[in-house]
Short mmCIF file of C-alpha atoms (C1' of nucleotides) in Angstrom, two decimals:
data_model
loop_
_atom_site.label_atom_id
_atom_site.label_comp_id
_atom_site.label_asym_id
_atom_site.label_seq_id
_atom_site.Cartn_x
_atom_site.Cartn_y
_atom_site.Cartn_z
CA MET A 1 0.00 0.00 0.00
CA ALA A 2 2.38 2.67 -1.20
CA GLN A 3 1.48 6.34 -1.28
CA SER A 4 -0.63 7.01 -4.35
CA ARG A 5 1.41 10.19 -4.88
CA PRO A 6 5.04 10.54 -3.85
CA MET A 7 5.55 12.85 -0.88
CA ARG A 8 6.92 16.30 -1.30
CA ALA A 9 10.65 16.32 -0.63
CA ASP A 10 10.47 18.16 2.69
CA ALA A 11 7.58 16.03 3.85
CA ARG A 12 9.47 12.87 3.04
CA ARG A 13 12.52 14.12 4.92
CA ASN A 14 10.47 15.06 7.97
CA TYR A 15 8.71 11.74 7.88
CA ASP A 16 12.00 9.87 7.91
CA ARG A 17 13.46 12.02 10.66
CA LEU A 18 10.38 11.56 12.78
CA LEU A 19 10.57 7.82 12.37
CA ALA A 20 14.24 7.71 13.33
CA ALA A 21 13.64 9.93 16.33
CA ALA A 22 10.65 7.87 17.38
CA THR A 23 12.53 4.59 17.17
CA GLU A 24 15.23 6.04 19.37
CA ALA A 25 12.83 7.51 21.88
CA PHE A 26 10.67 4.40 22.13
CA ALA A 27 13.75 2.27 22.66
CA GLU A 28 14.99 4.52 25.43
CA GLN A 29 11.78 5.46 27.18
CA GLY A 30 9.22 2.89 26.14
CA GLU A 31 5.84 3.29 24.53
CA ASN A 32 5.02 6.44 26.46
CA ALA A 33 7.93 8.51 25.22
CA SER A 34 6.94 12.12 24.90
CA LEU A 35 5.64 12.96 21.44
CA ASP A 36 6.76 16.52 21.82
CA ASP A 37 10.25 15.29 22.61
CA ILE A 38 10.20 13.12 19.50
CA ALA A 39 9.25 16.09 17.36
CA LYS A 40 12.05 18.13 18.92
CA ARG A 41 14.60 15.39 18.31
CA ALA A 42 13.51 15.29 14.72
CA GLY A 43 13.88 19.07 14.52
CA VAL A 44 10.27 19.41 13.50
CA GLY A 45 7.18 21.20 14.74
CA SER A 46 4.81 19.14 16.83
CA GLY A 47 2.05 19.70 14.33
CA THR A 48 4.12 17.95 11.69
CA LEU A 49 4.28 14.86 13.84
CA TYR A 50 0.50 14.81 14.07
CA ARG A 51 0.13 15.34 10.36
CA HIS A 52 2.14 12.23 9.60
CA PHE A 53 1.13 10.12 12.57
CA PRO A 54 -2.27 11.06 13.91
CA THR A 55 -2.05 8.69 16.86
CA ARG A 56 0.70 7.34 19.04
CA LEU A 57 -0.18 3.86 17.85
CA ALA A 58 0.29 4.91 14.24
CA LEU A 59 3.77 6.11 15.09
CA LEU A 60 4.54 2.93 16.99
CA GLU A 61 3.41 0.85 14.09
CA ALA A 62 5.47 2.81 11.60
CA ALA A 63 8.50 2.53 13.86
CA TYR A 64 8.23 -1.23 14.26
CA VAL A 65 6.53 -2.54 11.19
CA ASP A 66 9.80 -3.74 9.64
CA ARG A 67 10.82 -5.66 12.72
CA ILE A 68 7.42 -7.19 12.98
CA GLU A 69 7.43 -8.34 9.42
CA ALA A 70 10.86 -9.80 10.03
CA LEU A 71 9.41 -11.75 12.93
CA GLY A 72 6.71 -13.02 10.63
CA ALA A 73 9.34 -14.21 8.18
CA ARG A 74 11.30 -15.73 11.03
CA ALA A 75 8.35 -18.01 11.71
CA ASP A 76 8.76 -19.61 8.31
CA GLU A 77 12.48 -20.02 8.77
CA LEU A 78 11.91 -21.83 12.02
CA ALA A 79 9.27 -23.99 10.42
CA GLU A 80 11.87 -25.26 8.00
CA GLU A 81 14.56 -25.84 10.59
CA LEU A 82 12.59 -27.49 13.35
CA PRO A 83 9.72 -29.90 13.90
CA PRO A 84 6.44 -27.94 14.05
CA GLY A 85 5.97 -28.10 17.81
CA GLU A 86 9.46 -26.86 18.53
CA ALA A 87 9.27 -24.22 15.83
CA LEU A 88 6.19 -22.87 17.49
CA THR A 89 7.69 -22.61 20.98
CA GLU A 90 10.90 -21.16 19.65
CA TRP A 91 8.99 -18.54 17.73
CA LEU A 92 7.00 -17.58 20.78
CA TYR A 93 10.27 -17.24 22.62
CA GLU A 94 11.87 -15.01 20.03
CA LEU A 95 8.71 -12.99 19.83
CA GLY A 96 8.74 -12.51 23.59
CA VAL A 97 12.38 -11.54 23.62
CA ALA A 98 11.76 -8.94 20.93
CA THR A 99 8.75 -7.62 22.83
CA ILE A 100 10.86 -7.16 25.92
CA ARG A 101 13.93 -5.74 24.21
CA MET A 102 12.21 -3.21 22.03
CA ARG A 103 10.46 -1.41 24.74
CA GLY A 104 7.87 0.33 22.64
CA MET A 105 6.74 -2.77 20.81
CA LYS A 106 4.67 -4.33 23.53
CA ALA A 107 1.74 -1.96 23.30
CA LEU A 108 1.75 -2.30 19.55
CA LEU A 109 1.71 -6.08 19.50
CA GLY A 110 -0.90 -6.06 22.22
CA SER A 111 -3.20 -3.82 20.23
CA ALA A 112 -2.56 -5.85 17.13
CA VAL A 113 -3.93 -9.01 18.72
CA ALA A 114 -6.64 -7.28 20.75
CA ASP A 115 -10.27 -7.84 19.96
CA GLY A 116 -11.24 -4.57 18.32
CA SER A 117 -7.75 -4.20 16.89
CA SER A 118 -7.70 -0.84 15.21
CA ALA A 119 -8.15 -1.06 11.47
CA ALA A 120 -4.96 0.96 11.13
CA LEU A 121 -2.92 -1.89 12.52
CA THR A 122 -3.60 -4.26 9.69
CA ALA A 123 0.05 -4.55 8.73
CA CYS A 124 1.27 -5.78 12.11
CA GLY A 125 -1.87 -7.69 12.90
CA THR A 126 -1.97 -9.66 9.69
CA ALA A 127 1.77 -10.37 9.75
CA MET A 128 1.52 -11.81 13.23
CA LYS A 129 -1.71 -13.66 12.69
CA GLY A 130 -0.51 -15.11 9.42
CA ALA A 131 2.71 -16.38 10.91
CA ALA A 132 0.90 -17.79 13.92
CA ALA A 133 -1.66 -19.50 11.72
CA ARG A 134 0.98 -21.32 9.73
CA LEU A 135 2.80 -22.52 12.83
CA VAL A 136 -0.39 -23.54 14.55
CA GLU A 137 -1.67 -25.49 11.60
CA ALA A 138 1.57 -27.41 11.19
CA ALA A 139 1.80 -28.28 14.87
CA GLN A 140 -1.81 -29.37 14.95
CA ALA A 141 -1.25 -31.59 11.91
CA GLU A 142 1.73 -33.07 13.70
CA GLY A 143 -0.44 -33.68 16.73
CA THR A 144 1.65 -31.71 19.21
CA LEU A 145 -0.81 -28.86 19.62
CA ARG A 146 -4.40 -28.86 20.82
CA ALA A 147 -6.69 -28.98 17.84
CA ASP A 148 -9.02 -26.35 19.25
CA LEU A 149 -6.43 -23.61 19.60
CA GLU A 150 -6.93 -20.52 17.49
CA PRO A 151 -3.83 -18.72 16.20
CA VAL A 152 -4.90 -15.47 17.78
CA GLU A 153 -5.29 -17.22 21.11
CA LEU A 154 -1.71 -18.36 20.84
CA LEU A 155 -0.59 -14.79 20.25
CA ARG A 156 -2.58 -13.48 23.17
CA LEU A 157 -1.31 -16.14 25.52
CA GLY A 158 2.23 -15.49 24.33
CA HIS A 159 1.72 -11.84 25.10
CA GLY A 160 0.38 -12.70 28.53
CA VAL A 161 3.27 -15.01 29.34
CA THR A 162 5.70 -12.33 28.27
CA THR A 163 3.97 -9.96 30.66
CA ALA A 164 4.30 -12.55 33.40
CA SER A 165 8.00 -12.95 32.74
CA GLU A 166 8.48 -9.21 32.89
CA LEU A 167 6.98 -9.25 36.35
CA ALA A 168 9.55 -11.82 37.36
CA ASN A 169 12.38 -9.74 36.05
CA GLY A 170 12.58 -6.68 33.87
CA GLN A 171 14.72 -8.58 31.39
CA GLY A 172 12.44 -11.58 31.08
CA ARG A 173 15.03 -14.11 32.13
CA GLU A 174 12.19 -16.41 33.12
CA LEU A 175 10.54 -16.25 29.73
CA ARG A 176 11.70 -19.68 28.60
CA ARG A 177 10.46 -21.28 31.78
CA TYR A 178 7.10 -19.56 31.70
CA LEU A 179 6.59 -20.59 28.10
CA THR A 180 7.36 -24.15 29.07
CA LEU A 181 4.79 -23.94 31.84
CA LEU A 182 2.27 -22.76 29.28
CA THR A 183 2.97 -25.43 26.71
CA GLU A 184 3.25 -28.28 29.18
CA GLY A 185 0.54 -27.03 31.48
CA LEU A 186 0.52 -26.65 35.23
CA ARG A 187 -0.24 -30.28 35.90
CA PRO A 188 2.57 -32.61 36.83
CA ALA A 189 4.80 -33.73 34.00
CA GLY A 190 3.57 -37.07 32.90
CA MET B 1 0.33 -1.69 61.77
CA ALA B 2 -2.03 0.96 63.05
CA GLN B 3 -1.01 4.57 63.38
CA SER B 4 1.08 4.99 66.52
CA ARG B 5 -0.91 8.14 67.26
CA PRO B 6 -4.52 8.60 66.23
CA MET B 7 -4.95 11.09 63.42
CA ARG B 8 -6.23 14.55 64.02
CA ALA B 9 -9.96 14.68 63.36
CA ASP B 10 -9.72 16.73 60.16
CA ALA B 11 -6.88 14.59 58.87
CA ARG B 12 -8.87 11.44 59.50
CA ARG B 13 -11.86 12.88 57.69
CA ASN B 14 -9.79 13.95 54.71
CA TYR B 15 -8.10 10.58 54.59
CA ASP B 16 -11.43 8.81 54.44
CA ARG B 17 -12.84 11.16 51.83
CA LEU B 18 -9.76 10.74 49.68
CA LEU B 19 -10.05 7.00 49.86
CA ALA B 20 -13.72 7.06 48.91
CA ALA B 21 -13.05 9.45 46.04
CA ALA B 22 -10.11 7.37 44.86
CA THR B 23 -12.09 4.13 44.88
CA GLU B 24 -14.76 5.80 42.78
CA ALA B 25 -12.31 7.36 40.36
CA PHE B 26 -10.23 4.21 39.91
CA ALA B 27 -13.38 2.20 39.26
CA GLU B 28 -14.55 4.67 36.64
CA GLN B 29 -11.32 5.61 34.96
CA GLY B 30 -8.83 2.91 35.81
CA GLU B 31 -5.44 3.12 37.45
CA ASN B 32 -4.54 6.37 35.74
CA ALA B 33 -7.40 8.40 37.10
CA SER B 34 -6.29 11.98 37.65
CA LEU B 35 -4.99 12.56 41.15
CA ASP B 36 -6.02 16.17 41.00
CA ASP B 37 -9.53 15.07 40.13
CA ILE B 38 -9.54 12.71 43.10
CA ALA B 39 -8.50 15.53 45.42
CA LYS B 40 -11.25 17.73 44.00
CA ARG B 41 -13.87 15.03 44.43
CA ALA B 42 -12.80 14.68 48.02
CA GLY B 43 -13.07 18.45 48.47
CA VAL B 44 -9.46 18.62 49.49
CA GLY B 45 -6.32 20.41 48.36
CA SER B 46 -4.00 18.44 46.15
CA GLY B 47 -1.22 18.78 48.70
CA THR B 48 -3.35 16.91 51.20
CA LEU B 49 -3.58 13.96 48.88
CA TYR B 50 0.19 13.83 48.64
CA ARG B 51 0.55 14.12 52.39
CA HIS B 52 -1.53 11.01 52.93
CA PHE B 53 -0.56 9.07 49.84
CA PRO B 54 2.88 9.96 48.55
CA THR B 55 2.62 7.79 45.45
CA ARG B 56 -0.17 6.66 43.19
CA LEU B 57 0.60 3.09 44.14
CA ALA B 58 0.16 3.90 47.81
CA LEU B 59 -3.29 5.26 47.05
CA LEU B 60 -4.15 2.24 44.94
CA GLU B 61 -3.08 -0.06 47.70
CA ALA B 62 -5.10 1.80 50.31
CA ALA B 63 -8.12 1.78 48.04
CA TYR B 64 -8.00 -1.96 47.38
CA VAL B 65 -6.34 -3.53 50.38
CA ASP B 66 -9.66 -4.70 51.82
CA ARG B 67 -10.72 -6.38 48.61
CA ILE B 68 -7.38 -8.01 48.28
CA GLU B 69 -7.44 -9.38 51.75
CA ALA B 70 -10.93 -10.67 51.05
CA LEU B 71 -9.54 -12.47 48.01
CA GLY B 72 -6.90 -13.99 50.25
CA ALA B 73 -9.59 -15.25 52.62
CA ARG B 74 -11.57 -16.51 49.67
CA ALA B 75 -8.71 -18.85 48.85
CA ASP B 76 -9.18 -20.63 52.16
CA GLU B 77 -12.93 -20.88 51.68
CA LEU B 78 -12.40 -22.51 48.31
CA ALA B 79 -9.83 -24.85 49.79
CA GLU B 80 -12.50 -26.17 52.14
CA GLU B 81 -15.20 -26.48 49.52
CA LEU B 82 -13.27 -28.05 46.66
CA PRO B 83 -10.49 -30.51 45.95
CA PRO B 84 -7.14 -28.67 45.91
CA GLY B 85 -6.67 -28.60 42.15
CA GLU B 86 -10.12 -27.21 41.52
CA ALA B 87 -9.84 -24.75 44.37
CA LEU B 88 -6.71 -23.39 42.79
CA THR B 89 -8.18 -22.89 39.33
CA GLU B 90 -11.35 -21.41 40.74
CA TRP B 91 -9.35 -18.97 42.83
CA LEU B 92 -7.31 -17.90 39.84
CA TYR B 93 -10.57 -17.33 38.01
CA GLU B 94 -12.08 -15.21 40.75
CA LEU B 95 -8.85 -13.31 41.07
CA GLY B 96 -8.87 -12.61 37.35
CA VAL B 97 -12.48 -11.51 37.39
CA ALA B 98 -11.76 -9.12 40.24
CA THR B 99 -8.71 -7.79 38.41
CA ILE B 100 -10.81 -7.07 35.37
CA ARG B 101 -13.83 -5.65 37.17
CA MET B 102 -12.01 -3.32 39.52
CA ARG B 103 -10.20 -1.39 36.92
CA GLY B 104 -7.57 0.12 39.13
CA MET B 105 -6.55 -3.13 40.75
CA LYS B 106 -4.54 -4.58 37.93
CA ALA B 107 -1.52 -2.35 38.30
CA LEU B 108 -1.53 -2.92 42.03
CA LEU B 109 -1.62 -6.69 41.84
CA GLY B 110 0.98 -6.59 39.13
CA SER B 111 3.36 -4.56 41.24
CA ALA B 112 2.65 -6.75 44.22
CA VAL B 113 3.90 -9.85 42.42
CA ALA B 114 6.67 -8.10 40.51
CA ASP B 115 10.27 -8.80 41.26
CA GLY B 116 11.36 -5.68 43.08
CA SER B 117 7.87 -5.29 44.55
CA SER B 118 7.95 -2.03 46.43
CA ALA B 119 8.36 -2.47 50.15
CA ALA B 120 5.24 -0.39 50.61
CA LEU B 121 3.12 -3.09 49.05
CA THR B 122 3.72 -5.66 51.72
CA ALA B 123 0.07 -5.88 52.67
CA CYS B 124 -1.19 -6.84 49.23
CA GLY B 125 1.87 -8.83 48.33
CA THR B 126 1.90 -11.01 51.40
CA ALA B 127 -1.85 -11.56 51.31
CA MET B 128 -1.65 -12.79 47.72
CA LYS B 129 1.50 -14.80 48.14
CA GLY B 130 0.26 -16.41 51.34
CA ALA B 131 -3.01 -17.45 49.76
CA ALA B 132 -1.25 -18.74 46.67
CA ALA B 133 1.26 -20.67 48.75
CA ARG B 134 -1.46 -22.52 50.63
CA LEU B 135 -3.33 -23.45 47.47
CA VAL B 136 -0.17 -24.49 45.68
CA GLU B 137 1.04 -26.66 48.51
CA ALA B 138 -2.28 -28.47 48.80
CA ALA B 139 -2.52 -29.10 45.08
CA GLN B 140 1.04 -30.33 44.93
CA ALA B 141 0.39 -32.70 47.84
CA GLU B 142 -2.63 -33.97 45.97
CA GLY B 143 -0.49 -34.47 42.90
CA THR B 144 -2.50 -32.29 40.56
CA LEU B 145 0.07 -29.51 40.30
CA ARG B 146 3.67 -29.54 39.10
CA ALA B 147 5.95 -29.94 42.08
CA ASP B 148 8.37 -27.31 40.83
CA LEU B 149 5.88 -24.47 40.63
CA GLU B 150 6.48 -21.52 42.95
CA PRO B 151 3.45 -19.70 44.33
CA VAL B 152 4.64 -16.39 42.97
CA GLU B 153 4.97 -17.95 39.54
CA LEU B 154 1.36 -18.96 39.73
CA LEU B 155 0.36 -15.41 40.53
CA ARG B 156 2.42 -14.01 37.69
CA LEU B 157 1.04 -16.47 35.19
CA GLY B 158 -2.46 -15.78 36.44
CA HIS B 159 -1.82 -12.09 35.88
CA GLY B 160 -0.52 -12.80 32.41
CA VAL B 161 -3.48 -14.95 31.45
CA THR B 162 -5.82 -12.26 32.69
CA THR B 163 -4.00 -9.82 30.45
CA ALA B 164 -4.42 -12.23 27.56
CA SER B 165 -8.13 -12.53 28.19
CA GLU B 166 -8.48 -8.77 28.29
CA LEU B 167 -6.97 -8.66 24.82
CA ALA B 168 -9.63 -11.07 23.66
CA ASN B 169 -12.40 -8.98 25.09
CA GLY B 170 -12.52 -6.04 27.44
CA GLN B 171 -14.71 -8.02 29.80
CA GLY B 172 -12.54 -11.11 29.94
CA ARG B 173 -15.20 -13.48 28.73
CA GLU B 174 -12.44 -15.83 27.60
CA LEU B 175 -10.79 -15.92 30.99
CA ARG B 176 -12.09 -19.36 31.91
CA ARG B 177 -10.89 -20.81 28.64
CA TYR B 178 -7.47 -19.22 28.83
CA LEU B 179 -7.01 -20.49 32.36
CA THR B 180 -7.90 -23.96 31.16
CA LEU B 181 -5.32 -23.66 28.41
CA LEU B 182 -2.76 -22.73 31.04
CA THR B 183 -3.57 -25.53 33.45
CA GLU B 184 -3.95 -28.20 30.80
CA GLY B 185 -1.18 -26.92 28.58
CA LEU B 186 -1.16 -26.30 24.87
CA ARG B 187 -0.51 -29.91 23.98
CA PRO B 188 -3.42 -32.07 22.89
CA ALA B 189 -5.71 -33.27 25.64
CA GLY B 190 -4.66 -36.77 26.54
"C1'" DA C 1 0.51 20.96 0.38
"C1'" DC C 2 3.04 21.18 4.11
"C1'" DC C 3 5.32 23.28 8.16
"C1'" DT C 4 5.70 26.01 12.38
"C1'" DG C 5 5.06 27.14 16.95
"C1'" DA C 6 2.03 29.63 19.95
"C1'" DA C 7 -2.06 28.60 22.46
"C1'" DC C 8 -5.04 25.81 25.11
"C1'" DA C 9 -6.36 22.44 28.41
"C1'" DC C 10 -4.61 19.26 31.28
"C1'" DC C 11 -1.69 16.79 34.75
"C1'" DG C 12 1.65 15.77 38.74
"C1'" DT C 13 4.28 17.78 42.32
"C1'" DT C 14 6.05 21.17 45.45
"C1'" DC C 15 5.92 24.60 48.86
"C1'" DA C 16 4.99 29.18 51.10
"C1'" DA C 17 1.41 30.90 53.65
"C1'" DG C 18 -2.33 30.08 56.64
"C1'" DT C 19 -5.04 27.83 60.65
"C1'" DA D 1 0.23 19.24 62.68
"C1'" DC D 2 -2.26 19.70 58.96
"C1'" DC D 3 -4.50 22.09 55.05
"C1'" DT D 4 -4.79 25.09 50.98
"C1'" DG D 5 -4.07 26.48 46.48
"C1'" DA D 6 -0.97 29.05 43.63
"C1'" DA D 7 3.09 28.05 41.07
"C1'" DC D 8 6.01 25.32 38.27
"C1'" DA D 9 7.27 22.10 34.78
"C1'" DC D 10 5.42 19.11 31.76
"C1'" DC D 11 2.46 16.92 28.10
"C1'" DG D 12 -0.92 16.19 24.07
"C1'" DT D 13 -3.50 18.44 20.62
"C1'" DT D 14 -5.20 22.05 17.71
"C1'" DC D 15 -4.98 25.66 14.48
"C1'" DA D 16 -3.95 30.35 12.53
"C1'" DA D 17 -0.34 32.11 10.06
"C1'" DG D 18 3.36 31.37 7.01
"C1'" DT D 19 5.99 29.25 2.88
#
DNA sequence: ACCTGAACACCGTTCAAGT
DNA sequence: ACCTGAACACCGTTCAAGT
């Protein structure tokens, strides 16, 4: 979905600067980084930020859409390297790690898999849901994943487990363990 | 841990009004309800709010400590009524429902089970951890819960699953299902 | 068509003055 | 000892004026 008309040169330049500034700011300060500060970093009036990115979520999406699409592609790589069940857990792990590392991404991924997920988030949402669907289907065919699990449920639970691991430790050192608890269940190992 | 000296009458009255106003505001607007608005509702200067509750979390804790202790007591009720494994899942469910219904409570419970949980949150933290510990121990003795699960891990995962169910639907209608997925695991039912 | 930045409404926090 | 509310620094958002 490219721009129907190319942007004016100054607009294009401001757009790029804003994106760079935003990526920096989100990485440093998380999803709530000051928008005004981002505009200042980009050397741009605050109104210009709003013109290009009417909502904070729009800016977050623009800042992370590449990474997210890379994560989608990563799912397919893993599917080739590993048996379906393992590919799925490994992907959830890498997804969680990315969510924790790139501090602004959590809100974005959350919104993308939320119920009324904003129509504007189609890019991230469909990338994630598509990747999840392929992994889920393969694992179900293999018989290592509950047949009644919806891809979006997997994403939401992954998000929740990541949240849980952040409670344990800002860096999510417990992420692997918590994912294991999810996949194996809380009942005794049998 | 009662006050060593009783509060002056006007201070006591302001304290109570602030708490009532805060409970209202948190219920309506969630954990980020405006503190200034809370002070205004209570008919009190904003400085007075800060005198009694130096941080937002302190106010949240004060507003919800009763409910949280009730949830702790509820754990023991359930332990008498149900077999340990069921008592545990049911408690997690009720905990999740409360977290979702009382909009301000989520942040509080989250902080209470977080790693560096603020020393000020001892009341909520110990109530939750104590209740969880009793349920976990019983279920482990019964053999329906993994022996290596720490009570605080249960609380964190419960928090995470609640988050997941909020993504599915603001009201958490999927909470029961998501808890089942956690307890049974993502592998096929055997 | 796009940009700027002042203006507005809001919020959290502090603190001098008051009782 | 406690309360008040003005003052400060900050933030998001809009919009008239400019190019």
